[in-house]
Coordinates of C-alpha atoms in Angstrom, one line a residue:
M1 CA 23.0 29.3 8.3
Y2 CA 22.8 29.5 4.5
I3 CA 22.3 25.8 4.1
T4 CA 19.4 25.9 6.6
S5 CA 18.0 28.9 4.8
A6 CA 18.3 27.1 1.5
A7 CA 16.4 24.1 3.0
V8 CA 13.7 26.4 4.3
A9 CA 13.4 27.9 0.8
G10 CA 13.0 24.4 -0.6
V11 CA 10.3 23.4 1.9
I12 CA 8.4 26.7 1.2
S13 CA 8.6 25.9 -2.6
G14 CA 7.2 22.5 -1.9
L15 CA 4.3 24.1 0.0
V16 CA 3.7 26.3 -3.0
F17 CA 3.6 23.3 -5.3
L18 CA 1.0 21.5 -3.1
A19 CA -1.1 24.7 -2.6
A20 CA -1.2 25.5 -6.3
T21 CA -2.1 21.9 -7.0
E22 CA -4.9 21.9 -4.5
L23 CA -6.3 25.1 -5.8
M24 CA -6.3 23.9 -9.4
A25 CA -7.7 20.6 -8.4
L26 CA -10.6 22.4 -6.7
L27 CA -11.3 24.2 -10.0
V28 CA -10.8 21.4 -12.6
A29 CA -10.2 17.9 -11.1
R30 CA -10.7 17.2 -7.4
E31 CA -9.1 13.8 -7.6
A32 CA -5.7 15.3 -8.7
S33 CA -4.0 15.5 -5.3
P34 CA -0.3 14.6 -5.8
V35 CA 0.2 13.3 -2.2
L36 CA -2.9 11.1 -2.3
A37 CA -2.1 9.9 -5.8
V38 CA 1.5 9.0 -4.9
G39 CA 0.2 7.4 -1.7
S40 CA -2.2 5.2 -3.6
F41 CA 0.6 4.2 -6.0
V42 CA 2.7 3.2 -3.0
I43 CA -0.2 1.1 -1.7
D44 CA -0.4 -0.6 -5.1
V45 CA 3.3 -1.5 -5.4
I46 CA 4.3 -2.1 -1.8
P47 CA 5.5 -5.8 -1.4
Q48 CA 3.1 -8.1 0.4
P49 CA 5.3 -8.6 3.5
L50 CA 5.5 -4.8 4.0
K51 CA 1.8 -4.5 3.6
E52 CA 1.2 -7.1 6.3
L53 CA 3.7 -5.5 8.5
A54 CA 1.9 -2.1 8.2
I55 CA -1.5 -3.7 9.0
T56 CA -0.1 -5.6 12.0
T57 CA 1.8 -2.5 13.3
F58 CA -0.7 0.3 12.7
G59 CA -4.0 -1.6 12.2
E60 CA -6.7 0.8 10.9
Y61 CA -4.3 3.7 11.2
D62 CA -2.0 2.4 8.4
K63 CA -3.2 5.0 6.0
I64 CA -2.5 7.8 8.4
A65 CA 1.0 6.4 9.0
L66 CA 1.5 6.3 5.2
L67 CA 0.4 9.9 4.9
V68 CA 2.7 11.0 7.7
G69 CA 5.6 9.2 6.0
L70 CA 4.8 10.8 2.7
G71 CA 4.7 14.2 4.3
L72 CA 8.1 13.7 5.8
A73 CA 9.4 12.5 2.5
V74 CA 8.0 15.7 0.8
V75 CA 9.7 17.9 3.4
I76 CA 13.1 16.2 3.0
A77 CA 13.0 16.2 -0.8
S78 CA 11.9 19.8 -0.9
A79 CA 14.7 20.8 1.5
I80 CA 17.3 19.0 -0.7
A81 CA 15.9 20.7 -3.8
G82 CA 16.4 24.1 -2.0
V83 CA 20.0 23.3 -1.2
L84 CA 20.7 22.1 -4.7
Q85 CA 19.1 25.2 -6.3
T86 CA 21.2 27.5 -4.0
A87 CA 24.5 25.7 -4.6
R88 CA 24.1 24.6 -8.2
P89 CA 21.2 26.2 -10.1
P90 CA 19.1 25.0 -11.8
L91 CA 19.4 21.5 -10.2
G92 CA 16.8 22.3 -7.6
V93 CA 14.3 23.4 -10.2
I94 CA 15.0 20.3 -12.2
A95 CA 14.4 18.1 -9.1
L96 CA 11.1 19.8 -8.5
A97 CA 10.1 19.3 -12.2
I98 CA 10.9 15.6 -11.8
A99 CA 8.7 15.4 -8.7
G100 CA 5.9 17.2 -10.7
A101 CA 6.3 14.7 -13.6
L102 CA 6.1 11.8 -11.2
S103 CA 2.9 13.3 -9.6
V104 CA 1.4 13.6 -13.1
A105 CA 2.1 10.0 -13.8
A106 CA 0.7 8.9 -10.5
I107 CA -2.5 10.9 -11.0
V108 CA -3.3 10.1 -14.6
T109 CA -2.9 6.4 -14.1
R110 CA -5.5 6.2 -11.3
A111 CA -8.9 4.8 -12.0
G112 CA -11.7 7.3 -12.7
V113 CA -9.6 10.4 -13.4
T114 CA -11.0 13.2 -15.5
P115 CA -9.3 14.5 -18.7
L116 CA -7.9 17.6 -17.0
A117 CA -6.4 15.6 -14.0
F118 CA -2.9 16.3 -15.4
L119 CA -3.3 20.1 -15.1
P120 CA -3.2 20.6 -11.3
P121 CA 0.3 19.0 -10.8
V122 CA 1.6 20.8 -13.9
I123 CA 0.5 24.2 -12.7
G124 CA 1.7 23.3 -9.2
G125 CA 5.1 22.3 -10.5
V126 CA 5.5 25.6 -12.4
A127 CA 4.4 27.6 -9.3
G128 CA 6.8 25.6 -7.0
A129 CA 9.7 26.0 -9.5
A130 CA 9.1 29.8 -9.8
A131 CA 9.0 30.1 -6.0
L132 CA 12.2 28.1 -5.6
H133 CA 13.9 30.2 -8.3
V134 CA 13.0 33.5 -6.7
L135 CA 13.7 32.5 -3.1
C136 CA 17.1 31.0 -3.9
R137 CA 18.0 34.0 -6.0
R138 CA 17.2 36.2 -3.0
L139 CA 19.3 33.9 -0.8
R140 CA 22.3 34.1 -3.1
A141 CA 22.1 37.9 -3.2
W142 CA 22.2 37.8 0.6
Q143 CA 25.2 35.5 0.4
R144 CA 27.0 37.7 -2.1
S145 CA 26.4 41.0 -0.1
A146 CA 27.5 39.3 3.1
L147 CA 30.7 38.0 1.5
A148 CA 31.4 41.5 0.1
A149 CA 30.8 43.1 3.5
R150 CA 33.1 40.6 5.1
R151 CA 35.9 41.4 2.6
T152 CA 35.4 45.1 3.1
S153 CA 35.7 44.7 6.9
E154 CA 38.9 42.7 6.6
S155 CA 40.6 45.2 4.3
A156 CA 39.4 48.3 6.2
S157 CA 41.2 50.0 9.1
S158 CA 40.5 48.8 12.6
T159 CA 38.1 51.7 13.0
P160 CA 36.1 51.9 9.8
V161 CA 34.0 55.0 9.1
S162 CA 30.8 53.2 8.5
P163 CA 29.7 49.8 9.8
P164 CA 30.0 47.0 7.2
G165 CA 27.2 44.6 6.3
G166 CA 24.4 47.1 5.8
T167 CA 23.5 45.7 2.3
A168 CA 23.8 42.1 3.7
S169 CA 21.4 42.9 6.5
L170 CA 18.9 44.4 4.0
D171 CA 19.2 41.3 1.7
R172 CA 18.8 39.0 4.7
R173 CA 15.7 40.9 5.8
R174 CA 14.3 40.7 2.2
F175 CA 14.8 37.0 2.0
F176 CA 13.1 36.2 5.3
V177 CA 10.2 38.6 4.6
L178 CA 9.7 37.1 1.2
S179 CA 9.9 33.6 2.6
G180 CA 7.4 34.4 5.3
I181 CA 4.9 35.9 2.8
V182 CA 5.2 33.1 0.3
G183 CA 5.1 30.4 3.0
A184 CA 2.1 31.8 4.8
S185 CA 0.3 32.4 1.5
A186 CA 0.9 28.8 0.4
V187 CA -0.4 27.4 3.7
I188 CA -3.6 29.6 3.6
V189 CA -4.3 28.8 -0.1
G190 CA -3.7 25.1 0.3
L191 CA -5.7 24.6 3.5
T192 CA -8.5 26.8 2.1
A193 CA -8.7 24.9 -1.1
R194 CA -8.7 21.6 0.7
A195 CA -11.4 22.8 3.1
V196 CA -13.6 24.1 0.3
S197 CA -13.2 21.0 -1.7
A198 CA -14.2 18.8 1.3
A199 CA -17.2 21.0 2.1
T200 CA -18.5 21.3 -1.4
S201 CA -18.0 17.6 -2.2
S202 CA -19.3 16.3 1.2
V203 CA -21.3 13.1 0.7
E204 CA -21.7 12.7 4.5
A205 CA -24.5 15.2 4.5
I206 CA -26.2 13.3 1.7
R207 CA -25.7 10.0 3.5
Q208 CA -27.3 11.4 6.7
R209 CA -30.3 12.6 4.8
L210 CA -30.7 9.3 2.9
R211 CA -33.8 7.3 3.9
L212 CA -33.9 3.7 3.0
P213 CA -37.2 1.7 2.7
A214 CA -38.1 -0.7 5.5
P215 CA -36.7 -4.2 4.9
R216 CA -39.1 -6.9 3.7
S217 CA -37.6 -9.2 6.4
S218 CA -35.6 -8.6 9.5
V219 CA -33.1 -10.7 11.5
S220 CA -34.5 -12.2 14.7
I221 CA -31.9 -12.2 17.5
P222 CA -32.6 -15.4 19.6
A223 CA -32.6 -15.5 23.3
G224 CA -29.1 -16.3 24.7
A225 CA -27.4 -14.9 21.6
E226 CA -25.2 -12.6 23.7
L227 CA -23.5 -13.7 26.9
D228 CA -23.2 -11.4 29.9
V229 CA -19.5 -11.6 30.4
P230 CA -17.4 -8.5 31.1
G231 CA -14.7 -8.0 28.4
I232 CA -16.2 -10.2 25.8
T233 CA -16.6 -8.9 22.3
P234 CA -20.2 -7.6 21.6
L235 CA -22.5 -9.8 19.5
I236 CA -22.9 -6.9 17.0
T237 CA -19.9 -4.8 16.3
P238 CA -20.6 -1.1 16.4
N239 CA -19.9 0.7 13.1
A240 CA -17.3 2.9 14.7
D241 CA -15.4 -0.2 16.0
F242 CA -15.7 -2.3 12.8
Y243 CA -12.3 -3.1 11.3
R244 CA -11.3 -1.3 8.1
V245 CA -8.7 -2.7 5.7
D246 CA -8.6 -1.6 2.1
T247 CA -6.4 0.0 -0.5
A248 CA -8.1 3.4 -0.6
L249 CA -5.8 6.1 0.8
T250 CA -8.8 8.5 1.1
V251 CA -12.4 7.5 1.3
P252 CA -14.2 7.8 -2.0
A253 CA -17.1 10.3 -2.0
I254 CA -20.0 8.9 -4.1
D255 CA -23.4 10.5 -4.5
P256 CA -26.1 7.8 -4.7
A257 CA -27.9 10.0 -7.2
T258 CA -25.0 9.5 -9.7
W259 CA -24.0 6.0 -8.7
R260 CA -24.4 3.3 -11.3
L261 CA -23.7 -0.5 -11.2
V262 CA -22.8 -2.1 -14.5
V263 CA -23.0 -5.9 -14.9
D264 CA -21.2 -7.1 -18.0
G265 CA -18.8 -9.7 -19.4
M266 CA -20.0 -13.2 -20.1
V267 CA -23.7 -12.3 -19.8
D268 CA -26.7 -12.5 -22.1
Q269 CA -27.3 -8.8 -21.7
R270 CA -25.4 -5.9 -20.2
V271 CA -27.3 -4.4 -17.1
E272 CA -26.9 -1.0 -15.6
L273 CA -28.7 -0.1 -12.4
S274 CA -29.1 3.2 -10.5
F275 CA -29.2 3.3 -6.7
D276 CA -32.9 3.8 -6.7
Q277 CA -33.4 0.8 -9.0
L278 CA -31.2 -1.4 -6.8
V279 CA -33.1 -0.5 -3.7
A280 CA -36.4 -0.9 -5.4
M281 CA -35.6 -4.6 -6.0
G282 CA -36.4 -5.0 -2.2
L283 CA -34.2 -5.0 0.8
D284 CA -33.8 -7.7 3.4
E285 CA -31.8 -7.8 6.6
Y286 CA -28.9 -10.2 7.1
A287 CA -26.5 -11.0 10.0
I288 CA -23.1 -11.8 8.6
T289 CA -19.6 -11.8 10.1
L290 CA -16.8 -10.5 7.9
T291 CA -13.1 -11.6 8.2
C292 CA -10.0 -10.0 6.7
V293 CA -7.3 -12.3 5.3
S294 CA -4.8 -10.2 7.2
N295 CA -6.3 -11.3 10.5
I296 CA -3.7 -13.1 12.6
V297 CA -4.6 -15.9 15.0
G298 CA -6.3 -14.1 17.9
G299 CA -6.5 -10.9 15.9
E300 CA -9.2 -8.3 15.7
L301 CA -9.7 -7.9 11.9
V302 CA -13.1 -9.6 12.2
G303 CA -16.5 -8.1 12.9
N304 CA -20.2 -9.0 12.9
A305 CA -23.0 -6.6 11.7
L306 CA -26.6 -6.4 10.5
W307 CA -26.8 -5.6 6.8
L308 CA -29.6 -4.5 4.5
G309 CA -29.1 -5.5 1.0
V310 CA -30.2 -7.3 -2.2
P311 CA -29.0 -10.8 -3.1
V312 CA -26.3 -10.7 -5.8
R313 CA -27.9 -13.7 -7.5
D314 CA -31.0 -11.6 -8.2
I315 CA -28.9 -9.0 -9.9
L316 CA -26.9 -11.5 -11.9
R317 CA -30.1 -13.2 -13.0
L318 CA -31.1 -10.0 -14.7
A319 CA -27.9 -10.2 -16.9
G320 CA -27.9 -14.0 -17.4
P321 CA -24.4 -15.4 -16.8
Q322 CA -23.3 -17.6 -19.7
S323 CA -22.0 -21.1 -19.7
G324 CA -18.3 -21.4 -18.9
A325 CA -18.1 -18.5 -16.6
D326 CA -16.8 -19.3 -13.1
M327 CA -15.8 -15.9 -11.6
V328 CA -17.2 -12.5 -11.0
L329 CA -14.7 -9.6 -11.0
S330 CA -16.1 -6.9 -8.8
R331 CA -14.6 -3.4 -9.2
S332 CA -14.5 -0.4 -6.9
I333 CA -14.7 3.2 -8.0
D334 CA -11.0 3.5 -7.1
G335 CA -10.0 0.6 -9.4
Y336 CA -9.7 -2.1 -6.8
T337 CA -10.9 -5.5 -8.0
A338 CA -11.8 -8.8 -6.3
S339 CA -12.3 -12.2 -7.8
T340 CA -15.3 -14.1 -6.4
P341 CA -16.4 -17.6 -7.5
L342 CA -19.6 -17.3 -9.5
S343 CA -21.0 -20.2 -7.6
A344 CA -20.8 -18.3 -4.3
L345 CA -22.8 -15.5 -5.7
T346 CA -25.6 -17.6 -7.3
D347 CA -26.0 -20.2 -4.6
D348 CA -29.6 -20.0 -3.3
G349 CA -28.3 -21.2 0.1
L350 CA -25.7 -18.5 0.5
D351 CA -26.7 -14.9 1.4
A352 CA -24.2 -13.0 -0.8
I353 CA -25.6 -9.5 -1.0
L354 CA -25.0 -6.0 -2.2
A355 CA -25.4 -4.1 1.0
V356 CA -26.6 -0.5 1.4
S357 CA -27.0 -0.4 5.2
M358 CA -25.0 -1.4 8.2
N359 CA -26.4 -1.8 11.7
G360 CA -29.5 0.2 11.0
E361 CA -28.0 3.1 9.0
P362 CA -26.7 3.7 5.5
L363 CA -23.3 2.3 5.0
P364 CA -20.6 4.5 6.6
L365 CA -18.4 6.2 4.0
E366 CA -15.4 4.2 5.1
H367 CA -17.3 1.0 4.8
G368 CA -18.4 1.4 1.1
F369 CA -21.2 3.9 0.9
P370 CA -23.4 3.8 -1.1
V371 CA -23.0 0.1 -2.1
R372 CA -20.6 -2.7 -1.1
M373 CA -20.5 -6.5 -1.5
V374 CA -20.9 -8.9 1.5
V375 CA -20.3 -12.6 1.0
P376 CA -20.4 -15.1 3.9
G377 CA -17.6 -17.7 4.0
L378 CA -15.0 -15.8 1.9
Y379 CA -12.2 -13.5 3.0
G380 CA -12.9 -9.9 2.3
Y381 CA -10.2 -9.4 -0.3
V382 CA -12.1 -11.8 -2.7
S383 CA -15.6 -10.8 -1.8
A384 CA -16.2 -7.6 0.1
T385 CA -15.6 -4.9 -2.5
K386 CA -16.5 -1.5 -1.2
W387 CA -17.7 1.5 -3.3
L388 CA -18.8 -1.1 -5.8
T389 CA -19.5 0.1 -9.4
Q390 CA -19.1 -3.0 -11.7
L391 CA -19.6 -6.8 -11.8
T392 CA -17.9 -8.5 -14.7
V393 CA -18.8 -12.1 -15.2
T394 CA -15.7 -13.9 -16.4
T395 CA -13.3 -16.8 -15.7
F396 CA -10.4 -17.3 -13.3
E397 CA -8.3 -18.3 -16.3
K398 CA -9.0 -15.0 -18.2
D399 CA -8.9 -12.4 -15.4
E400 CA -7.2 -11.9 -12.1
A401 CA -8.0 -9.5 -9.3
Y402 CA -5.9 -6.9 -7.3
W403 CA -4.3 -9.2 -4.8
T404 CA -3.8 -12.3 -6.9
P405 CA -0.5 -11.1 -8.6
R406 CA 0.6 -9.9 -5.2
G407 CA 0.9 -13.3 -3.7
Y408 CA -2.6 -14.2 -2.6
S409 CA -4.9 -17.0 -3.7
A410 CA -7.5 -16.3 -6.3
E411 CA -10.1 -18.2 -4.2
A412 CA -10.1 -17.8 -0.5
P413 CA -12.6 -19.6 1.7
I414 CA -12.3 -18.5 5.3
K415 CA -10.4 -20.7 7.7
F416 CA -12.7 -21.0 10.7
S417 CA -11.1 -19.9 14.0
S418 CA -11.6 -18.9 17.7
R419 CA -10.3 -16.1 19.8
I420 CA -9.8 -15.4 23.5
D421 CA -11.2 -11.9 24.5
T422 CA -10.8 -12.1 28.3
P423 CA -8.7 -12.3 30.4
K424 CA -6.5 -10.1 28.2
L425 CA -2.8 -10.7 27.7
G426 CA -0.7 -8.5 30.1
K427 CA -3.6 -7.7 32.5
S428 CA -3.5 -9.3 35.9
V429 CA -6.7 -10.9 37.2
P430 CA -7.5 -11.7 40.9
A431 CA -7.6 -15.4 41.9
G432 CA -10.9 -17.0 42.2
R433 CA -13.7 -18.1 39.8
I434 CA -13.2 -16.1 36.6
P435 CA -14.6 -16.5 33.1
I436 CA -12.4 -17.3 30.1
A437 CA -14.4 -16.1 27.1
G438 CA -14.3 -15.0 23.5
V439 CA -15.7 -15.6 20.1
A440 CA -15.5 -18.2 17.4
W441 CA -16.6 -18.2 13.7
A442 CA -17.1 -20.5 10.8
Q443 CA -19.0 -18.4 8.3
S444 CA -21.5 -20.3 6.1
V445 CA -20.9 -23.5 8.1
G446 CA -21.4 -22.6 11.8
I447 CA -19.7 -23.5 15.1
Q448 CA -20.6 -26.7 16.8
A449 CA -18.2 -26.5 19.8
V450 CA -15.4 -24.6 21.4
E451 CA -12.8 -26.2 23.7
V452 CA -10.3 -24.7 26.1
S453 CA -7.1 -26.1 27.6
I454 CA -5.4 -24.6 30.6
D455 CA -1.7 -25.2 31.1
D456 CA -1.7 -27.9 28.4
G457 CA -4.3 -29.9 30.4
D458 CA -7.3 -31.7 29.1
W459 CA -9.6 -29.9 26.7
Q460 CA -12.8 -28.7 28.3
Q461 CA -15.9 -27.8 26.4
A462 CA -17.0 -24.2 26.7
T463 CA -20.6 -22.9 26.9
L464 CA -21.7 -21.4 23.6
S465 CA -24.2 -18.5 23.0
T466 CA -27.2 -19.2 20.8
P467 CA -26.1 -18.5 17.3
I468 CA -28.0 -16.0 15.2
N469 CA -27.2 -18.2 12.1
D470 CA -24.3 -20.1 10.6
D471 CA -23.0 -16.9 9.0
T472 CA -22.2 -15.2 12.3
W473 CA -19.8 -15.7 15.1
V474 CA -20.8 -17.1 18.4
Q475 CA -19.6 -16.2 21.9
W476 CA -18.2 -18.8 24.3
V477 CA -17.3 -18.9 28.0
L478 CA -15.6 -21.3 30.4
E479 CA -15.8 -20.7 34.1
W480 CA -12.4 -21.4 35.8
D481 CA -11.2 -21.5 39.4
A482 CA -8.0 -19.5 38.9
V483 CA -5.1 -19.9 41.3
P484 CA -2.2 -17.4 41.5
G485 CA 0.6 -17.6 39.0
T486 CA 1.0 -17.5 35.2
H487 CA -1.0 -19.8 33.1
Y488 CA -1.3 -20.7 29.4
V489 CA -4.8 -20.9 28.0
S490 CA -5.4 -22.4 24.5
V491 CA -8.6 -22.4 22.5
R492 CA -9.8 -24.3 19.5
A493 CA -13.2 -24.7 17.7
I494 CA -15.1 -27.4 15.9
N495 CA -17.4 -26.5 13.1
K496 CA -20.8 -28.1 12.3
N497 CA -19.2 -30.4 9.7
G498 CA -17.3 -32.0 12.6
E499 CA -14.0 -30.5 11.5
L500 CA -11.4 -29.4 14.0
Q501 CA -9.8 -26.0 13.7
L502 CA -6.4 -26.2 12.1
E503 CA -3.6 -26.5 14.7
E504 CA -0.7 -26.1 12.3
P505 CA 0.4 -22.4 12.2
A506 CA 0.3 -20.7 8.8
P507 CA 1.1 -17.2 7.8
I508 CA -1.4 -14.7 6.4
A509 CA -0.4 -15.2 2.8
P510 CA -1.5 -16.8 0.5
D511 CA -4.9 -17.7 1.9
G512 CA -5.2 -16.7 5.6
S513 CA -3.5 -17.6 8.9
S514 CA -4.2 -20.7 11.0
G515 CA -3.3 -22.1 14.3
W516 CA -4.7 -22.3 17.9
Q517 CA -4.4 -19.2 20.0
R518 CA -2.3 -19.8 23.1
S519 CA -2.5 -16.9 25.6
L520 CA -0.5 -16.2 28.8
I521 CA -2.7 -15.2 31.7
S522 CA -1.4 -13.7 35.0
I523 CA -3.4 -14.5 38.2
T524 CA -2.6 -12.6 41.4

């Protein structure tokens, strides 16, 4: 009973720590959330195999899974601190102080923190330690009075004059009343502070009110660009369904009115642009498919969208890249960096852009609002920086980006691929004439053909949709007279350079997976 009560006291003290931190963060530094800072630190230091496992297991919910895991860790650590403080004071307070110090270190080392960012976890640590000290002292008083009552009962006659344990019952009641008041107050204060912070810093309302100028040019969707096949991936991926993989534990909130883009490094002159200045350069519409390096063969971390943006080459031209530069290090507001070959950003034949709109609306917050990079033909981790704030013209020899020291290639051209969308694995299909269909992509080059093999038979050429351009995926379909049983279906693509999709399987690291998808289909 006492151990459980000690653990409860520890958990309540942990809640006090978090609540006080949230309240102080609301007042002086809204980025100073210990859970989010520690979570971001975990994302930074997690080994590459574990990162890939998390993405494969949880997909776009990997951040939620991490937050749940951190929450459980906080509960367990707080409970241990409560037990330690009750049994061997002041060990619990010391443990809480160490947790506070680690939170301070995690917060102040994040990108873009304010000078007072250290203050919320310090105040939170003091408040949590005070709560732990008071609750555990009350618990020990209950223990002592209960022990005294037990001894009195044992030494008294078999029919004592007054019932023992009156003081113990009072101390027990005091402990639980105090625990309830402190715990409820912590929950109310913490949730209120978080809600007020979210409401007063909401950029979503600003995004919804934002009106972008009409583009100078629009994408023309050709006839036959989308096949009428049930179960096939749509030609344009809706924003709500577009994959999201990044290192941001929480989505940065950036007001376009205060956003600035700095272009520096090996340039003739440093350039700084506001959002209005960027947009005033003129917007054009582009259809571009993006692919994540974490996409496995047959995976869903790929999407196609219509973007409004400004060519990166026009922006770099303002700064004047110097001779010898071969890389642009793009930086997000949260400190994430990507290394993009300078040639990919200055090539007149490649539509590398700074995008401000996605599928007819300002960029969703989780997809980089207000400005992100979009570069055809390169995996996102070296080209698709969200919440962009800086472009530094440099060299691969001098600088490296976020994922390079974590086991990924500094340059990462996309390995073109193909995918089966229907019939789906594990879903039985009635016998008869059915479509086998999916998508294929070879960004910046284009798809020439898609071939399908059934039960390791001859390769048959599928029918392709009319491509929007070489930067987007195409849909494909093959009509098949299906007979009952289980069948293996394989798919491969050929790009417009006449190259066959790589058959040899390769893992995600260091530069993307490869292989032909081979799917088992059940026909009834």
